[in-house]
Amino acid sequence: MTAVHPVVLCGGSGTRLWPLSRKTLPKQFVPLVGDKSLLVLTLERLRKLNTEVTCVASEEHRFLVQECVDAAQVTGRQLLEPVARNTAAAMAAVALLSKPDQLLLFAPADHHIPDVDGFAETIRKGIPAALRGHLVTFGVEPTFPSTAYGYIRQGTKLDGPLAEEAGHTVASFIEKPAAARAEQLLLEGGNFWNAGILLVQAKVLVKALETHAPDILESCRAATAAVEVDGDFLRMERSAFEHCRSQSMDYAVLEKSDQVAVIPFRGRWTDVGSWNAVAELHDLDSNGNRISGNGFAMSSANTFIHAPIRPVVTLGTKDLLVIDTPDALLVVHNDCVEQVKDVVALLTAKGQSQAVRHRRVPRPWGAYDSIDDGERFAVKRLTVKPGARLALRMHHHRAEHWVVVKGAARVTCDGDAQLVKENESIYIPVGAVYRLENAGKTTLEVIEVQTGSYLADDDIVRFDDEDGMGSDASQRKLA
């Protein structure tokens, strides 16, 4: 069997799943199904086809991608986009960096497909057509007349030399239809939801781009001509990629090409693009309520509660979705979920940081959670992975007080090393050069209290790059 190289497209901000999904932590990285994120589930599903997987992601999400890659037990280098330029550019860049005969499987990071074996078998059915020069798409057998998905209309049966040849040509792509049109498409048969998955040889995709979107291809040629290798990360040339036109592969190539084929997938599939879709991942109770976490629906009907931390109670509600997070709460009617992205736009315009940032910020060494802050203080909870350490640093305007609540910390302050255990604390004065590292084999948890006249991050002077933020912070202008 010809080897398939999976490529996961991890871009997108997921604004329709705010407040859980935000620019700094989009939906594909958030645990939504049990304790796993959609990206981890996607990587585990693709592992059935190949344990080596490429992810295409934003530079700012590189640590999140690496965590998911490690959790899913796959390998491979990750291609970082300096700016978002939609799927055509991302896929073009991967094709240019691949061997011409390489069979590439492009898959979104935010789909839920529980039938892993059925999915893998469907992909394998598309291999003969892909090797014959087709751009092979995969259509989901529709179960209801959805107006939220685009459709693929199948054409004639593929006439291939192999007995196991599967699929049809694509007669047309259909935009998200109105309700009446969706019902008609369902009754007609031969129309599938567009899953946004593509199987194609690298050389075939490059040729298609040369024909239908040469400007995108040329921008990506320039961006990939001198890729910078940084461990498992590949960085493209920024200015060339910035000049690339932003367009989806569907619009740029697939809707214009006469070499597109479709293979049907008849398993369960969910494009987790709205809170209604997230709700449907959870079981119904006798009143049509769905609960995730610590939620309680009393005298309520058709209500979804997402409560991962504190108790959230609805009383006498109907047709609502209640999404609770540590720093923002969303209550929305079932019929208005597509407008959540407008809420994000409003909050952004009002300067609300919760529109784009979470309290929890990932770092290569672990993460920090901003618990509280005031005019001259800030409180954070640091979690440091076993064996990890923060960059050697200092501050001009703030001191820090650390209390170890779990594990053991090795703290170096102005050259002196000290082991700080649970229920012990240490003080880092203004101007001290210091480092924090996990000295144990379990996760280190530290409560950090910052005090001083200026507490913003641009007061950090890093002397190395353990944080993945660069070591030239001393060049920054202090506010």
Short mmCIF file of C-alpha atoms in Angstrom, two decimals:
data_model
loop_
_atom_site.label_atom_id
_atom_site.label_comp_id
_atom_site.label_asym_id
_atom_site.label_seq_id
_atom_site.Cartn_x
_atom_site.Cartn_y
_atom_site.Cartn_z
CA MET A 1 0.00 0.00 0.00
CA THR A 2 1.34 3.44 -0.98
CA ALA A 3 2.32 5.48 2.07
CA VAL A 4 0.14 8.48 2.87
CA HIS A 5 1.69 11.47 4.64
CA PRO A 6 -0.94 13.25 6.77
CA VAL A 7 -0.88 17.04 7.03
CA VAL A 8 -3.03 18.72 9.68
CA LEU A 9 -4.16 22.28 9.06
CA CYS A 10 -4.14 23.89 12.51
CA GLY A 11 -4.92 27.49 11.61
CA GLY A 12 -8.06 29.38 12.48
CA SER A 13 -9.07 31.29 15.58
CA GLY A 14 -12.37 29.53 16.26
CA THR A 15 -14.23 32.69 17.24
CA ARG A 16 -17.61 30.94 17.12
CA LEU A 17 -16.55 28.89 20.16
CA TRP A 18 -15.70 31.89 22.33
CA PRO A 19 -15.11 32.14 25.29
CA LEU A 20 -13.50 28.68 25.35
CA SER A 21 -11.72 29.27 22.04
CA ARG A 22 -9.69 32.47 21.67
CA LYS A 23 -6.90 33.74 19.46
CA THR A 24 -4.19 32.68 21.89
CA LEU A 25 -5.79 29.25 22.47
CA PRO A 26 -8.08 28.28 19.55
CA LYS A 27 -10.63 25.48 19.72
CA GLN A 28 -8.38 22.80 18.20
CA PHE A 29 -6.11 22.98 21.27
CA VAL A 30 -8.86 23.03 23.91
CA PRO A 31 -10.04 19.77 25.57
CA LEU A 32 -13.55 19.33 24.18
CA VAL A 33 -14.05 15.56 24.05
CA GLY A 34 -13.26 14.06 27.42
CA ASP A 35 -9.82 15.33 28.38
CA LYS A 36 -8.52 15.46 24.80
CA SER A 37 -8.37 18.31 22.33
CA LEU A 38 -9.64 18.01 18.77
CA LEU A 39 -6.06 18.22 17.48
CA VAL A 40 -4.92 15.32 19.66
CA LEU A 41 -7.90 13.25 18.47
CA THR A 42 -7.11 14.18 14.86
CA LEU A 43 -3.47 13.15 15.24
CA GLU A 44 -4.47 9.87 16.88
CA ARG A 45 -6.87 9.18 14.01
CA LEU A 46 -4.22 9.93 11.39
CA ARG A 47 -1.73 7.72 13.21
CA LYS A 48 -3.66 4.81 11.70
CA LEU A 49 -2.26 5.89 8.34
CA ASN A 50 1.21 7.09 9.31
CA THR A 51 2.99 7.88 12.58
CA GLU A 52 4.82 10.74 10.87
CA VAL A 53 2.55 13.78 10.57
CA THR A 54 3.10 17.40 9.56
CA CYS A 55 1.12 20.19 11.23
CA VAL A 56 0.76 23.64 9.67
CA ALA A 57 0.22 26.17 12.42
CA SER A 58 0.72 29.74 13.52
CA GLU A 59 4.06 30.74 15.01
CA GLU A 60 2.34 31.75 18.25
CA HIS A 61 0.79 28.28 18.65
CA ARG A 62 3.97 26.26 18.16
CA PHE A 63 4.19 25.14 21.80
CA LEU A 64 0.55 24.04 21.77
CA VAL A 65 1.13 22.01 18.59
CA GLN A 66 4.19 20.32 20.08
CA GLU A 67 2.24 19.36 23.22
CA CYS A 68 -0.47 17.75 21.07
CA VAL A 69 2.08 15.94 18.88
CA ASP A 70 3.73 14.51 21.99
CA ALA A 71 0.39 13.54 23.54
CA ALA A 72 -0.73 11.73 20.37
CA GLN A 73 2.60 9.89 20.11
CA VAL A 74 3.32 10.92 16.53
CA THR A 75 6.45 12.43 15.01
CA GLY A 76 7.25 14.88 12.24
CA ARG A 77 8.28 18.46 11.62
CA GLN A 78 5.80 21.29 11.99
CA LEU A 79 5.52 24.09 9.43
CA LEU A 80 4.97 27.51 11.00
CA GLU A 81 3.07 30.28 9.21
CA PRO A 82 4.30 33.80 10.00
CA VAL A 83 0.82 35.12 9.16
CA ALA A 84 -2.51 33.45 8.36
CA ARG A 85 -3.13 33.09 4.62
CA ASN A 86 -5.89 30.44 4.46
CA THR A 87 -5.68 26.85 3.22
CA ALA A 88 -4.45 27.36 -0.36
CA ALA A 89 -1.17 28.91 0.80
CA ALA A 90 -0.68 26.40 3.62
CA MET A 91 -1.21 23.44 1.32
CA ALA A 92 0.93 24.94 -1.44
CA ALA A 93 3.83 25.39 0.97
CA VAL A 94 3.63 21.78 2.14
CA ALA A 95 3.48 20.49 -1.44
CA LEU A 96 6.55 22.52 -2.41
CA LEU A 97 8.48 21.13 0.56
CA SER A 98 7.51 17.52 -0.25
CA LYS A 99 8.90 15.03 -2.72
CA PRO A 100 6.93 15.26 -6.01
CA ASP A 101 5.45 11.74 -5.75
CA GLN A 102 4.56 12.08 -2.06
CA LEU A 103 0.89 11.35 -1.39
CA LEU A 104 -0.38 14.07 0.94
CA LEU A 105 -3.55 13.89 3.04
CA PHE A 106 -4.67 17.35 4.15
CA ALA A 107 -7.09 17.30 7.09
CA PRO A 108 -8.53 20.03 9.33
CA ALA A 109 -7.64 19.93 13.02
CA ASP A 110 -11.16 20.59 14.34
CA HIS A 111 -13.23 17.62 13.15
CA HIS A 112 -14.59 14.87 15.37
CA ILE A 113 -14.68 11.44 13.70
CA PRO A 114 -15.08 8.65 16.26
CA ASP A 115 -14.91 5.78 13.72
CA VAL A 116 -11.12 5.76 13.35
CA ASP A 117 -10.92 2.48 11.45
CA GLY A 118 -13.72 3.45 9.07
CA PHE A 119 -12.03 6.76 8.39
CA ALA A 120 -8.69 5.12 7.60
CA GLU A 121 -10.35 2.63 5.26
CA THR A 122 -12.17 5.44 3.42
CA ILE A 123 -8.89 7.30 2.90
CA ARG A 124 -7.25 4.15 1.53
CA LYS A 125 -10.07 3.83 -1.01
CA GLY A 126 -9.01 7.17 -2.45
CA ILE A 127 -5.37 6.19 -3.05
CA PRO A 128 -5.80 4.68 -6.57
CA ALA A 129 -7.58 7.81 -7.82
CA ALA A 130 -4.97 10.08 -6.24
CA LEU A 131 -2.14 8.12 -7.86
CA ARG A 132 -3.86 8.60 -11.24
CA GLY A 133 -3.70 12.37 -10.91
CA HIS A 134 -7.02 13.20 -9.23
CA LEU A 135 -7.46 15.67 -6.41
CA VAL A 136 -9.47 13.41 -4.13
CA THR A 137 -12.00 14.95 -1.76
CA PHE A 138 -14.09 13.14 0.83
CA GLY A 139 -17.81 13.74 1.21
CA VAL A 140 -19.82 12.87 4.30
CA GLU A 141 -23.13 11.08 3.77
CA PRO A 142 -25.63 13.71 5.02
CA THR A 143 -28.01 12.69 7.79
CA PHE A 144 -30.15 15.84 7.79
CA PRO A 145 -30.58 18.92 5.55
CA SER A 146 -27.82 21.03 7.07
CA THR A 147 -27.48 24.68 6.12
CA ALA A 148 -24.13 24.97 7.95
CA TYR A 149 -22.07 22.88 5.51
CA GLY A 150 -21.10 23.19 1.88
CA TYR A 151 -22.01 20.24 -0.38
CA ILE A 152 -20.24 18.23 -3.07
CA ARG A 153 -22.35 16.91 -5.94
CA GLN A 154 -20.97 13.70 -7.36
CA GLY A 155 -20.70 13.15 -11.12
CA THR A 156 -19.87 10.02 -13.07
CA LYS A 157 -18.30 6.90 -11.62
CA LEU A 158 -14.51 6.85 -11.82
CA ASP A 159 -13.36 4.52 -14.57
CA GLY A 160 -10.08 3.18 -13.24
CA PRO A 161 -7.95 0.18 -14.12
CA LEU A 162 -8.16 -1.30 -10.62
CA ALA A 163 -11.03 -3.41 -9.39
CA GLU A 164 -11.09 -1.54 -6.09
CA GLU A 165 -11.36 1.85 -7.82
CA ALA A 166 -13.76 3.94 -5.74
CA GLY A 167 -15.57 7.25 -6.00
CA HIS A 168 -16.96 9.61 -8.61
CA THR A 169 -15.90 12.74 -10.38
CA VAL A 170 -17.12 15.97 -8.80
CA ALA A 171 -19.90 17.61 -10.78
CA SER A 172 -19.96 20.78 -8.68
CA PHE A 173 -19.39 22.34 -5.28
CA ILE A 174 -22.43 23.91 -3.63
CA GLU A 175 -22.20 26.76 -1.14
CA LYS A 176 -23.97 26.53 2.21
CA PRO A 177 -27.60 26.31 1.06
CA ALA A 178 -30.83 27.73 2.41
CA ALA A 179 -33.11 25.30 4.25
CA ALA A 180 -35.33 24.47 1.26
CA ARG A 181 -32.33 23.88 -0.99
CA ALA A 182 -30.68 21.67 1.65
CA GLU A 183 -33.79 19.52 1.82
CA GLN A 184 -33.79 19.20 -1.97
CA LEU A 185 -30.14 18.15 -2.00
CA LEU A 186 -30.82 15.48 0.59
CA LEU A 187 -33.80 14.08 -1.35
CA GLU A 188 -31.91 14.04 -4.63
CA GLY A 189 -29.11 11.85 -3.30
CA GLY A 190 -25.56 11.92 -4.60
CA ASN A 191 -24.78 15.07 -2.62
CA PHE A 192 -22.35 15.02 0.29
CA TRP A 193 -21.25 17.39 3.00
CA ASN A 194 -17.84 18.82 2.15
CA ALA A 195 -15.47 17.50 4.84
CA GLY A 196 -12.58 19.71 3.72
CA ILE A 197 -10.21 16.73 3.43
CA LEU A 198 -7.97 16.34 0.37
CA LEU A 199 -5.75 13.46 -0.81
CA VAL A 200 -3.34 14.40 -3.59
CA GLN A 201 0.19 13.87 -4.82
CA ALA A 202 2.46 16.86 -4.22
CA LYS A 203 3.28 17.24 -7.93
CA VAL A 204 -0.41 17.10 -8.89
CA LEU A 205 -1.29 19.85 -6.42
CA VAL A 206 1.62 22.02 -7.61
CA LYS A 207 0.48 21.61 -11.22
CA ALA A 208 -3.10 22.51 -10.29
CA LEU A 209 -1.89 25.63 -8.50
CA GLU A 210 0.22 26.59 -11.52
CA THR A 211 -2.92 26.45 -13.62
CA HIS A 212 -5.50 28.02 -11.33
CA ALA A 213 -3.62 30.08 -8.72
CA PRO A 214 -0.10 30.81 -9.99
CA ASP A 215 0.30 33.90 -7.82
CA ILE A 216 -0.27 31.89 -4.63
CA LEU A 217 2.20 29.26 -5.79
CA GLU A 218 4.91 31.79 -6.61
CA SER A 219 4.54 33.52 -3.24
CA CYS A 220 4.90 30.16 -1.53
CA ARG A 221 7.91 29.27 -3.68
CA ALA A 222 9.63 32.39 -2.42
CA ALA A 223 8.56 31.73 1.18
CA THR A 224 9.85 28.15 1.15
CA ALA A 225 13.05 28.78 -0.84
CA ALA A 226 15.11 29.19 2.33
CA VAL A 227 13.21 27.54 5.16
CA GLU A 228 14.74 28.00 8.61
CA VAL A 229 14.99 24.77 10.61
CA ASP A 230 14.53 25.14 14.38
CA GLY A 231 14.40 21.67 15.90
CA ASP A 232 11.08 20.17 14.79
CA PHE A 233 9.84 23.53 13.48
CA LEU A 234 10.18 24.90 9.95
CA ARG A 235 9.87 28.65 9.46
CA MET A 236 9.10 30.27 6.10
CA GLU A 237 10.40 33.62 4.89
CA ARG A 238 8.00 36.13 6.38
CA SER A 239 7.79 38.92 3.79
CA ALA A 240 7.19 36.55 0.88
CA PHE A 241 4.43 34.73 2.72
CA GLU A 242 2.85 38.02 3.83
CA HIS A 243 2.49 39.00 0.15
CA CYS A 244 0.59 35.80 -0.63
CA ARG A 245 -3.11 36.12 -1.46
CA SER A 246 -5.42 34.67 1.20
CA GLN A 247 -7.89 32.17 -0.25
CA SER A 248 -9.19 28.70 0.50
CA MET A 249 -8.09 25.74 -1.61
CA ASP A 250 -11.74 25.14 -2.54
CA TYR A 251 -12.05 28.56 -4.18
CA ALA A 252 -8.50 28.78 -5.52
CA VAL A 253 -8.29 25.36 -7.18
CA LEU A 254 -10.90 22.69 -6.50
CA GLU A 255 -13.92 24.56 -7.86
CA LYS A 256 -12.01 25.31 -11.06
CA SER A 257 -10.36 21.95 -11.75
CA ASP A 258 -11.86 19.11 -13.80
CA GLN A 259 -9.65 16.54 -12.06
CA VAL A 260 -11.44 16.46 -8.70
CA ALA A 261 -12.92 13.22 -7.37
CA VAL A 262 -15.07 12.47 -4.32
CA ILE A 263 -15.07 9.40 -2.07
CA PRO A 264 -18.06 8.99 0.28
CA PHE A 265 -17.58 8.57 4.03
CA ARG A 266 -20.55 7.05 5.82
CA GLY A 267 -19.35 7.23 9.40
CA ARG A 268 -20.16 9.82 12.05
CA TRP A 269 -18.54 13.17 11.38
CA THR A 270 -18.84 16.54 13.09
CA ASP A 271 -17.33 19.82 12.05
CA VAL A 272 -17.02 21.31 15.53
CA GLY A 273 -17.66 24.84 14.37
CA SER A 274 -20.35 26.07 16.75
CA TRP A 275 -21.58 25.56 20.29
CA ASN A 276 -24.53 23.57 18.97
CA ALA A 277 -22.02 21.14 17.43
CA VAL A 278 -20.11 20.92 20.72
CA ALA A 279 -23.35 20.25 22.60
CA GLU A 280 -24.17 17.35 20.29
CA LEU A 281 -20.97 15.61 21.40
CA HIS A 282 -22.59 15.05 24.82
CA ASP A 283 -25.39 12.72 25.86
CA LEU A 284 -28.98 13.91 26.26
CA ASP A 285 -30.96 13.58 29.46
CA SER A 286 -34.73 12.98 29.51
CA ASN A 287 -35.44 16.70 29.06
CA GLY A 288 -33.04 17.23 26.17
CA ASN A 289 -30.32 18.81 28.33
CA ARG A 290 -26.64 18.15 27.79
CA ILE A 291 -24.04 18.68 30.51
CA SER A 292 -20.27 19.02 30.35
CA GLY A 293 -18.52 19.19 33.69
CA ASN A 294 -20.03 20.62 36.84
CA GLY A 295 -23.40 21.73 35.45
CA PHE A 296 -26.89 21.25 36.88
CA ALA A 297 -30.05 21.77 34.79
CA MET A 298 -33.12 22.16 37.02
CA SER A 299 -36.58 22.39 35.44
CA SER A 300 -34.72 23.13 32.21
CA ALA A 301 -35.17 21.82 28.68
CA ASN A 302 -32.86 21.70 25.64
CA THR A 303 -30.13 23.44 27.62
CA PHE A 304 -26.39 22.83 27.27
CA ILE A 305 -24.07 23.69 30.17
CA HIS A 306 -20.28 23.77 29.82
CA ALA A 307 -18.91 24.09 33.35
CA PRO A 308 -15.36 22.72 33.63
CA ILE A 309 -14.54 24.33 36.99
CA ARG A 310 -17.23 25.78 39.23
CA PRO A 311 -20.89 24.70 39.64
CA VAL A 312 -23.20 26.30 37.06
CA VAL A 313 -26.94 25.93 37.60
CA THR A 314 -29.77 26.71 35.20
CA LEU A 315 -33.32 26.98 36.53
CA GLY A 316 -36.33 27.06 34.25
CA THR A 317 -34.31 27.68 31.09
CA LYS A 318 -35.09 26.47 27.58
CA ASP A 319 -33.10 26.35 24.34
CA LEU A 320 -30.01 27.96 25.86
CA LEU A 321 -26.27 27.29 25.83
CA VAL A 322 -24.33 28.36 28.92
CA ILE A 323 -20.54 28.43 28.54
CA ASP A 324 -18.54 29.18 31.67
CA THR A 325 -14.79 29.88 31.89
CA PRO A 326 -12.67 31.39 34.68
CA ASP A 327 -12.79 34.90 33.21
CA ALA A 328 -15.81 35.08 30.87
CA LEU A 329 -19.38 33.74 30.66
CA LEU A 330 -21.52 33.28 27.54
CA VAL A 331 -25.28 32.69 27.60
CA VAL A 332 -26.72 32.29 24.11
CA HIS A 333 -29.94 31.03 22.53
CA ASN A 334 -29.60 27.94 20.35
CA ASP A 335 -30.64 29.93 17.29
CA CYS A 336 -27.92 32.59 17.73
CA VAL A 337 -24.73 30.54 17.91
CA GLU A 338 -23.50 31.77 14.52
CA GLN A 339 -23.43 35.32 15.94
CA VAL A 340 -20.89 34.51 18.66
CA LYS A 341 -18.12 35.71 16.33
CA ASP A 342 -19.82 39.12 16.36
CA VAL A 343 -19.56 39.14 20.15
CA VAL A 344 -15.80 38.63 19.83
CA ALA A 345 -15.59 41.53 17.38
CA LEU A 346 -17.52 43.75 19.81
CA LEU A 347 -15.34 42.84 22.79
CA THR A 348 -12.20 43.39 20.72
CA ALA A 349 -13.43 46.84 19.69
CA LYS A 350 -14.12 47.63 23.36
CA GLY A 351 -10.58 46.66 24.32
CA GLN A 352 -11.57 43.63 26.39
CA SER A 353 -8.55 41.33 26.65
CA GLN A 354 -10.83 38.30 27.16
CA ALA A 355 -11.80 38.57 23.51
CA VAL A 356 -8.45 37.13 22.39
CA ARG A 357 -6.48 35.99 25.45
CA HIS A 358 -7.00 33.29 28.06
CA ARG A 359 -5.90 33.51 31.66
CA ARG A 360 -3.74 30.44 31.03
CA VAL A 361 -0.74 31.08 28.78
CA PRO A 362 1.28 28.08 27.50
CA ARG A 363 5.07 28.10 27.47
CA PRO A 364 7.66 25.45 26.47
CA TRP A 365 8.35 24.85 30.18
CA GLY A 366 4.65 24.59 31.14
CA ALA A 367 2.15 27.41 31.61
CA TYR A 368 1.07 30.27 33.84
CA ASP A 369 -2.41 31.26 34.96
CA SER A 370 -3.08 34.91 35.81
CA ILE A 371 -5.20 34.69 38.96
CA ASP A 372 -5.49 38.34 40.04
CA ASP A 373 -3.91 41.73 39.51
CA GLY A 374 -4.08 45.30 40.76
CA GLU A 375 -2.27 48.62 40.46
CA ARG A 376 1.00 47.39 42.01
CA PHE A 377 0.60 43.61 42.22
CA ALA A 378 -0.16 40.52 40.15
CA VAL A 379 -0.73 36.91 41.21
CA LYS A 380 0.05 33.96 38.92
CA ARG A 381 0.06 30.20 39.25
CA LEU A 382 3.04 28.63 37.47
CA THR A 383 3.10 24.97 36.41
CA VAL A 384 6.52 23.73 35.32
CA LYS A 385 7.06 20.38 33.60
CA PRO A 386 9.51 17.86 35.09
CA GLY A 387 13.04 18.76 34.06
CA ALA A 388 11.96 22.09 32.56
CA ARG A 389 13.17 25.55 33.49
CA LEU A 390 12.38 29.19 32.79
CA ALA A 391 14.79 31.52 31.03
CA LEU A 392 17.52 33.19 33.06
CA ARG A 393 16.07 36.67 33.61
CA MET A 394 15.84 39.87 35.63
CA HIS A 395 13.41 42.78 36.14
CA HIS A 396 14.08 46.49 36.51
CA HIS A 397 10.85 47.43 38.25
CA ARG A 398 9.36 44.46 40.08
CA ALA A 399 10.13 41.92 42.78
CA GLU A 400 8.70 38.41 42.96
CA HIS A 401 7.64 36.23 45.87
CA TRP A 402 7.32 32.49 45.19
CA VAL A 403 5.52 29.87 47.28
CA VAL A 404 5.97 26.25 46.21
CA VAL A 405 2.68 24.40 46.65
CA LYS A 406 3.62 21.17 44.84
CA GLY A 407 6.93 19.57 43.92
CA ALA A 408 10.43 20.98 44.42
CA ALA A 409 11.98 24.03 42.77
CA ARG A 410 15.64 24.80 42.17
CA VAL A 411 16.01 28.57 42.29
CA THR A 412 19.18 30.36 41.21
CA CYS A 413 19.35 33.99 42.35
CA ASP A 414 22.44 36.10 41.58
CA GLY A 415 24.53 32.94 41.22
CA ASP A 416 23.36 31.22 44.43
CA ALA A 417 21.32 28.00 43.98
CA GLN A 418 18.69 26.94 46.50
CA LEU A 419 16.23 24.04 46.68
CA VAL A 420 12.73 25.23 47.61
CA LYS A 421 10.31 22.49 48.68
CA GLU A 422 6.55 22.35 49.23
CA ASN A 423 5.25 24.93 51.74
CA GLU A 424 8.49 26.91 51.44
CA SER A 425 8.96 30.31 49.82
CA ILE A 426 11.68 32.55 48.37
CA TYR A 427 11.96 36.26 47.56
CA ILE A 428 13.48 37.60 44.31
CA PRO A 429 14.39 41.29 44.72
CA VAL A 430 14.29 43.93 41.99
CA GLY A 431 17.33 43.68 39.69
CA ALA A 432 18.29 40.14 40.69
CA VAL A 433 19.32 37.71 37.93
CA TYR A 434 17.42 34.51 38.60
CA ARG A 435 16.06 31.26 37.21
CA LEU A 436 13.35 28.81 38.26
CA GLU A 437 13.50 25.14 37.34
CA ASN A 438 11.68 21.96 38.26
CA ALA A 439 14.06 19.82 40.34
CA GLY A 440 11.66 16.89 40.67
CA LYS A 441 9.98 14.20 38.58
CA THR A 442 6.44 15.54 38.95
CA THR A 443 4.85 18.83 37.88
CA LEU A 444 6.02 21.83 39.88
CA GLU A 445 3.35 24.30 41.01
CA VAL A 446 4.30 27.74 42.28
CA ILE A 447 2.20 30.71 43.37
CA GLU A 448 3.97 33.86 42.17
CA VAL A 449 3.19 37.28 43.63
CA GLN A 450 4.65 40.18 41.68
CA THR A 451 4.97 43.61 43.35
CA GLY A 452 6.35 46.83 42.01
CA SER A 453 5.77 50.02 40.07
CA TYR A 454 5.64 48.34 36.63
CA LEU A 455 4.54 44.74 36.03
CA ALA A 456 4.17 44.36 32.24
CA ASP A 457 6.06 41.60 30.42
CA ASP A 458 8.33 44.03 28.59
CA ASP A 459 10.14 44.52 31.91
CA ILE A 460 11.53 40.98 31.52
CA VAL A 461 15.17 40.83 30.39
CA ARG A 462 15.90 37.28 29.22
CA PHE A 463 19.49 36.05 28.94
CA ASP A 464 18.63 32.83 27.06
CA ASP A 465 15.69 31.39 25.13
CA GLU A 466 14.28 28.74 27.47
CA ASP A 467 10.92 30.54 27.20
CA GLY A 468 10.97 30.39 23.40
CA MET A 469 10.55 34.18 23.40
CA GLY A 470 14.04 35.16 22.29
CA SER A 471 16.87 36.44 24.48
CA ASP A 472 17.02 40.01 23.24
CA ALA A 473 14.34 41.43 25.52
CA SER A 474 16.81 43.99 26.86
CA GLN A 475 16.42 45.80 23.55
CA ARG A 476 12.74 46.44 24.23
CA LYS A 477 11.57 49.87 25.22
CA LEU A 478 10.12 49.92 28.73
CA ALA A 479 6.82 51.69 29.18
#
